[in-house]
Amino acid sequence: MKALVYHGPGARSWDTVDDPTILDPTDAIVRIDTSTICGTDLHILKGDVPETVPGTVLGHEAVGTVQEVGAGVTTVVPGDRVLLSCVSSCGRCRYCKEGRYGQCLGGGGWIFGHLIDGLQAEYARVPFADNSVYKVPERLSDEQVLFLADILPTSFEVGVLNGMVTPGDVVAIVGAGPIGLAAILTARLYTPGRIVAIDLADSRLASAQRFGADTMINNSDGDPVAQVMELTDGLGADVAFEAVGVPQTFELATELIRPGGRVANIGVHGQSATLHLETLWTRDVTITTGLVDTYSIPQLMKLIASGRLDPSLFATHRFPLGETMDAYDTFSDAASSGALKVVLQGGNASSSVVEAEQIATVA
Amino acid sequence: MKALVYHGPGARSWDTVDDPTILDPTDAIVRIDTSTICGTDLHILKGDVPETVPGTVLGHEAVGTVQEVGAGVTTVVPGDRVLLSCVSSCGRCRYCKEGRYGQCLGGGGWIFGHLIDGLQAEYARVPFADNSVYKVPERLSDEQVLFLADILPTSFEVGVLNGMVTPGDVVAIVGAGPIGLAAILTARLYTPGRIVAIDLADSRLASAQRFGADTMINNSDGDPVAQVMELTDGLGADVAFEAVGVPQTFELATELIRPGGRVANIGVHGQSATLHLETLWTRDVTITTGLVDTYSIPQLMKLIASGRLDPSLFATHRFPLGETMDAYDTFSDAASSGALKVVLQGGNASSSVVEAEQIATVA
Amino acid sequence: MKALVYHGPGARSWDTVDDPTILDPTDAIVRIDTSTICGTDLHILKGDVPETVPGTVLGHEAVGTVQEVGAGVTTVVPGDRVLLSCVSSCGRCRYCKEGRYGQCLGGGGWIFGHLIDGLQAEYARVPFADNSVYKVPERLSDEQVLFLADILPTSFEVGVLNGMVTPGDVVAIVGAGPIGLAAILTARLYTPGRIVAIDLADSRLASAQRFGADTMINNSDGDPVAQVMELTDGLGADVAFEAVGVPQTFELATELIRPGGRVANIGVHGQSATLHLETLWTRDVTITTGLVDTYSIPQLMKLIASGRLDPSLFATHRFPLGETMDAYDTFSDAASSGALKVVLQGGNASSSVVEAEQIATVA
Amino acid sequence: MKALVYHGPGARSWDTVDDPTILDPTDAIVRIDTSTICGTDLHILKGDVPETVPGTVLGHEAVGTVQEVGAGVTTVVPGDRVLLSCVSSCGRCRYCKEGRYGQCLGGGGWIFGHLIDGLQAEYARVPFADNSVYKVPERLSDEQVLFLADILPTSFEVGVLNGMVTPGDVVAIVGAGPIGLAAILTARLYTPGRIVAIDLADSRLASAQRFGADTMINNSDGDPVAQVMELTDGLGADVAFEAVGVPQTFELATELIRPGGRVANIGVHGQSATLHLETLWTRDVTITTGLVDTYSIPQLMKLIASGRLDPSLFATHRFPLGETMDAYDTFSDAASSGALKVVLQGGNASSSVVEAEQIATVA
């Protein structure tokens, strides 16, 4: 089969590799119908993720069709259309039993395109299939559910739920890239009173507005703390999300919140930050970090099915799966391409004309 | 009347000052029967709390008897024996309505011996009396309830409840001074599986053991992280309390916990700490800070009344109120005196022989 | 002044009565600008509420302007425009400190138009003013906030929050009168996946649809349990609200829910119901009851101010305050008048043309 | 092998039956080392559980040693000593993923000695072994963990956790049979202020006192509601557990609680009860029902291992497994035998002399 293979820092190619086969009785083999690229894939290509060895097929987000299942798989059968979660769950360890699949001690967690071959490929071996894939209702297209593989549950679980967004809250989101936008979209499920997006780029703030932010602050030319204080009678935001991954934005998030407020870190960090305990110790703050578990996929899928959540705005570009190399170029150059998420379509991808039109309006 | 007056950094004296009078209809005047000294009083004396102006009567913990009430006070009458909370509550602002009295926007919060005259005195003016004092059941002595004024609710609310201690948890407590000991005592209300006390001083670790710690680690000569990992199958503690107030101990607390664990900061900090987001971002941690609200006083008082919670171990020394200057000397020199809390007894203090004997056993 | 006075079962009149005066230092006198009538007022008139004595001014929902305050009132001053909650809070008892004002032990709770004179009058004495009135932002009209006095927090607190509505839930609402409609409106703050309204009257179901219900079931000619099961893969609704107040609807609510589901009773009951423990004991159900506390008024007011919650659909009819007798006739005859809530406008009521037009569209 | 076989209402015998074999790849075969009898087994023998067909081996509580595992089992191997939960979990359905194993949709739930052959036998087939058995630490005896199979998690999950017992609470337990006693024992993990046991039999109340109840009320000759009100300033208990299973005791539980209190039903009910909504609707009550899930087994096992929870008081009688028929006689006649739980010991049961002595003291 063909797949996007990592060959060490800076090196990727669309190669012919061996077809995957069942290795464990809990495995399934899935044909990839629709896939996508994540910022984390770019991190791997930069060499930031040393545990990913050259030769690994990248990708951890896909919708596909089950081809074959191991002897121990009981809940899916060949022919089932399924969403593949970026996080695998053994279903048996203490963390999986608590719904904390991202911390799986039994061989799961984030393994696709990281520790084992991933999902930017024609086929994939899917470990722990019973606990790691989700059947897709027939009336939903691949694209409607694709972003449930990672970005939507990441922002919802690690941001919105950890941050305990409550109706009426002022929610400040530091960083309006795809993760920040997904935080805006899923925060709205709890009807905040005001969503404030903060970013350095006007283009990203324009996206934030399209996704539902109420107030956009460009912090290259303003004082976001002062502006948030002005909006909140001098108290601060109820919740702030860090959605960038650098110390400055984390520190900003801790300054934006009111006494009793919450900071939910969603960003991926490579450095430590300064925690201003000399002021924060009296302010009753809660700070959370987290890996996505994707336990919320069934809930979010119901919301998409009922029309309450529409992730179609993310799909700014589409490529045939065979043009994954080009898709990487477009996604890597988001500043000029405006790419949020690029959709990789295998020969059997399902999608609808209506959605394509929506995308046209947005792009 | 006589009172302990702050005269600027390093300067305190037992002075004759004006008797307090009712200033607002929500005030009460209370005769102080029993009082005590807090580590925060020592901070003020060091000059660390600049908003406390010279001339202020110190102290924010006491049991007393109501002498007079303002026109708007409806729930206490002269003669009532009451516990005075270190935190006053206006009862009307958004934070007071949420039980977050420490963040009161209506003139309360920590004001005694800080922004107004305090409770190391023969009498005190008590603002917002209806919402800031608690009637003491007749059968409880002053000493039994005295530590409800500050130290017990501080460790319980900011440590145990913020840290969500759950039966069976491994709880690591960094710092075994009075606040750490109160955390041990109140954590036991939730039956942790193991309480680990970490400190640099063997004498404090011996106190920790008396208060109920199961494992004592002196981190001047050991590796507390390695020891906690060994006790927890390599995962880490479920909860860690920071009960010192310096960056190193905070950072240690964040290293001790397992994925999904909680760090509750109780210490008073004067400097920022380093937050190792480069490792913590994936570990599903929750970090909390907080000022005490004392909303838990009624709950803790019930537990003392029912014999489930016994704070008498704290009272290592007693002085007549008139010898408050000596009491400060003893309390300031805890390293050699072994003082945990010193009890200041006015002429009408209630206490019992039984308790005195218990103290003898401990001291 | 003029007021609507209860004269015993079946008897009410628009009388001249004494102007109210300050009785306690915590009182305020408020001029009523806008008021309304509640189903509970009709219950009193039927004689169902024996503790309400003849001679009592009825009404417990209003917006008004402070005229005078007692010596102990610190947070409002004459001239302030305020919402009067149907529930008064002493702010000092254990229940008020927990936010459970409806259970106030200090003289509050539901007293207006019940145990003391109420708010269908030109003026009213408002006990515990600091804890029982809420300032109204200038840009909000009386009508926009009027329903915060009772119906909105009732359905939100006792229904939506007690029932723990969660994004994606299937919520079944048994009874589509004003309380059921308010439950639909406020449940939407948590983005349920589907709202199912069940009622005997098609006209009420049509209202339910206008308020946001997705599925309407007339249970005079259908089997609502079977229909809900069909919508939920045979499991049942996640949450059901009882919003009628008779045994049959309560029992229906308990049949509609899935294992692990919640039944939140909002209805006012005069008789006991049968609880089918022989089936429910295995089904992990949670059943709640509750009086409104109105602790959610500030939260809901923020949501109205930010345009996220629009209660204007309730105001189907308006009358000058002087025509309160006619307003009662209209409200009592909702079946033919279609009245949801009737607005009583004093000479200083604020409202806007825009809203009037919205009403026209709905009525 | 030998096993206790149900032969229809009233009929049981100790028979030779076929040895169990692996049927599904997720099965294990376990040798039973220690087992016990449950009140539910007696219900089956009365014919109250019609879905249990004649020929079924009874029993759903045991400790044993794994003999053989299916191809899909990954977390236990032959030789492992394991606790067998009364509830099996497929680990894959929505309820199992939420920890609600009692509601398993994938073939689990309560199946042992109910829908499939049970654990009063020399060997058993254990479905879904990875998710349904728990390894036992070497230093714990079979008897120390045996009651984790059912009675302890039942009372803890369905009683203590559903009832949200909080430090200082007054907890009323209606019924002091084994389930009520387990509720006393596990409620103490949350340090209630007072535990009130209510029963008709003084002998059971004496047991309640041994397990830690503070107040014993015999409701054959007293008014338990009046007595609880007297203990609680007229408000009522914070939490009440129904631990009998008849309408009267359920109704009593609902009368005992204060406004804002919780009733947790633990009893097994065959009839409906009357729910006095005409009084309860205003009292902010929460009523829960539930099947045990046994998600708390790991937590409770840690508490036993750390010496915080000691279930040894339950083991009043011991029999060799071969004398299970006699053990049934003793257990069925608890009124005269005083049996709480009878321990059935296979040839490889582990137990300790210390425990035997403790039992002697109690019996």
CSV table of C-alpha atoms in Angstrom, one decimal, chain A residues 25-26 71-75 90-94 96-99 101 130-134 302, chain D residues 25-26 71-75 90-94 96-99 101 130-134 302:
chain,number,residue,atom,x,y,z
A,25,PRO,CA,-6.3,-10.7,18.7
A,26,THR,CA,-7.6,-7.3,19.7
A,71,ALA,CA,-10.2,-13.1,17.3
A,72,GLY,CA,-10.8,-11.0,20.4
A,73,VAL,CA,-12.7,-8.2,18.7
A,74,THR,CA,-16.4,-8.3,19.4
A,75,THR,CA,-18.0,-4.9,18.7
A,90,CYS,CA,-6.6,-0.9,26.2
A,91,GLY,CA,-9.9,-0.7,28.1
A,92,ARG,CA,-8.4,-2.7,31.0
A,93,CYS,CA,-5.9,-0.5,33.0
A,94,ARG,CA,-6.8,1.8,35.8
A,96,CYS,CA,-8.7,3.4,30.8
A,97,LYS,CA,-11.3,2.4,33.4
A,98,GLU,CA,-11.5,6.0,34.6
A,99,GLY,CA,-11.9,7.3,31.0
A,101,TYR,CA,-7.3,6.8,27.8
A,130,ASP,CA,-13.1,-2.6,20.6
A,131,ASN,CA,-12.1,0.4,22.7
A,132,SER,CA,-10.5,2.7,20.2
A,133,VAL,CA,-12.9,3.1,17.2
A,134,TYR,CA,-16.4,4.5,17.0
A,302,LYS,CA,-24.4,13.0,18.9
D,25,PRO,CA,-11.6,-15.8,23.9
D,26,THR,CA,-12.3,-13.3,26.8
D,71,ALA,CA,-6.8,-16.0,23.6
D,72,GLY,CA,-8.1,-12.5,24.1
D,73,VAL,CA,-7.2,-12.2,27.8
D,74,THR,CA,-4.1,-10.1,28.4
D,75,THR,CA,-4.0,-8.9,32.0
D,90,CYS,CA,-17.6,-6.2,28.9
D,91,GLY,CA,-15.4,-3.1,29.0
D,92,ARG,CA,-16.7,-1.9,25.7
D,93,CYS,CA,-20.2,-0.7,25.9
D,94,ARG,CA,-21.2,2.9,26.8
D,96,CYS,CA,-18.9,0.0,31.0
D,97,LYS,CA,-16.9,3.0,29.7
D,98,GLU,CA,-18.7,5.2,32.2
D,99,GLY,CA,-17.9,2.7,35.0
D,101,TYR,CA,-20.8,-2.0,34.9
D,130,ASP,CA,-9.8,-8.7,31.8
D,131,ASN,CA,-12.5,-6.4,33.1
D,132,SER,CA,-14.1,-8.5,35.7
D,133,VAL,CA,-11.4,-9.8,38.1
D,134,TYR,CA,-9.0,-8.0,40.3
D,302,LYS,CA,-6.2,-0.3,48.8
